[in-house]
Amino acid sequence: MAYPIDAMREAALRALDEVRSSESLVAWRVAHLGRHSPLMNFLGDLGSRPVAERPAAGSAANQAKQALEAALSVKEEALRLQELEHALASEKLDLTLPGRPPQRGRLHPSSQVLRRILAIWAEMGFQVYRSREVESDEYNFQLLNFPPHHPARDMQDTFYTTRAGVILRTHTSPGQVRVMRERCPEPIRVVLPGMCFRYEQVTARAEAQFYQVEGLAVGVGITLANLKATLADFARRMFGASVRVRFRADYFPFTEPSAEMDIECFICGGSGCPVCKRSGWLEILGAGMVHPTVLSNGGYDPRRYSGFAFGMGPERIAMLRHGITDIRAFWANDPRFLEQF
Ligand code: DAH
């Protein structure tokens, strides 16, 4: 049985065929699927039909509605493509219009210096060894020849935990004993980068956390001459082939003898400026020959083996390099600082 609904549907689909623009598509939707369209009126009037006719009429009307909606969305997509093609063909695209620059991230200044340092040591044959940040008092101090209550502990204010003997490492040196115990009796050439923690009053010059890069070479016949040559070579690779270095005697419990290495100030070339405090030299790292006690704590017989060690701070190098005067900027997470590097 043909309902007027079939005629309505045919008429609507024919009208849709004639639609050529999205404006007339809107008008078509109002006319054929809108609240006052013949189809909606038909659906609204269902109740006034004889009961027997209602199910068939209702289902025919719903099918027609679905068919029109489906045809509408096909048409919509076709028009959208057509209009896009038309716009591309007829409108001029201004290729000279500057785009919106995307916000690009970059490496933190500490990471930049850290990577440079590790790359240089890698070229010189030193592996990276990662050691833990949560340490025991034993590894952080005792095995490095700082006995309990030794005054040298005062140099490194410590974060203790509620668990006895568990602390945050104050330096990367405890990794020396860990790597020795793991590798003994093999020769060792490693660098140990990582975060260190000290219970400091935070000021422009002191932070409670900072990176260090430790170095360790252990083997047969390693001498102070090897230490000096290796660290001078590192300085030339890091700061330039013509940089001069000097060593000054110092004290660390875990090395004997101990030294600080300075490089000629790269800001003023050695003539004296505010960065080098008019001395012409910049302190870059601590170093020394591994103390016999530390060697045996690592499992190496100090009568047969010797070694050298060193420790440096990437933030300090970054501060000298970039003229950063406040160490708190490193972990303050302010993009205005970070964007500059
Ligand atoms: N651990 C020392 C510190 O944090 C730095 C250091 C000095 C490391 C001399 C060494 C070294 O390996 O030989 O102050």
CSV table of C-alpha atoms and ligand atoms in Angstrom, one decimal, residues 156 170-173 176 198 210 212 214-215 252 254-255 259 286-288 309-312, ligand 1:
chain,number,residue,atom,x,y,z
A,156,GLN,CA,78.8,17.8,53.7
A,170,THR,CA,75.9,14.1,49.6
A,171,HIS,CA,78.2,13.4,46.7
A,172,THR,CA,78.7,10.9,43.9
A,173,SER,CA,81.8,9.4,45.5
A,176,GLN,CA,83.3,4.6,43.6
A,198,ARG,CA,72.8,18.5,51.0
A,210,PHE,CA,72.8,19.6,42.5
A,212,GLN,CA,78.0,15.9,40.2
A,214,GLU,CA,82.5,11.6,39.6
A,215,GLY,CA,85.3,9.9,37.8
A,252,PHE,CA,89.6,14.9,50.9
A,254,PHE,CA,89.2,9.4,50.2
A,255,THR,CA,92.2,10.6,48.2
A,259,ALA,CA,94.1,18.4,44.7
A,286,GLY,CA,88.4,18.1,43.1
A,287,ALA,CA,90.7,15.1,42.5
A,288,GLY,CA,93.3,12.8,43.9
A,309,ALA,CA,89.4,9.9,41.2
A,310,PHE,CA,87.8,13.3,40.5
A,311,GLY,CA,84.5,15.1,41.1
A,312,MET,CA,83.0,18.1,39.3
B,1,DAH,N1,83.1,14.2,46.6
B,1,DAH,C1,83.8,15.5,46.7
B,1,DAH,C2,82.8,16.6,47.1
B,1,DAH,O1,81.6,16.4,46.9
B,1,DAH,C3,84.3,15.9,45.3
B,1,DAH,C4,85.5,15.0,45.0
B,1,DAH,C5,86.8,15.5,45.3
B,1,DAH,C6,85.4,13.8,44.3
B,1,DAH,C7,87.9,14.7,45.0
B,1,DAH,C8,86.5,13.0,44.1
B,1,DAH,C9,87.8,13.5,44.4
B,1,DAH,O2,86.4,11.9,43.5
B,1,DAH,O3,88.8,12.8,44.1
B,1,DAH,O4,83.2,17.6,47.6
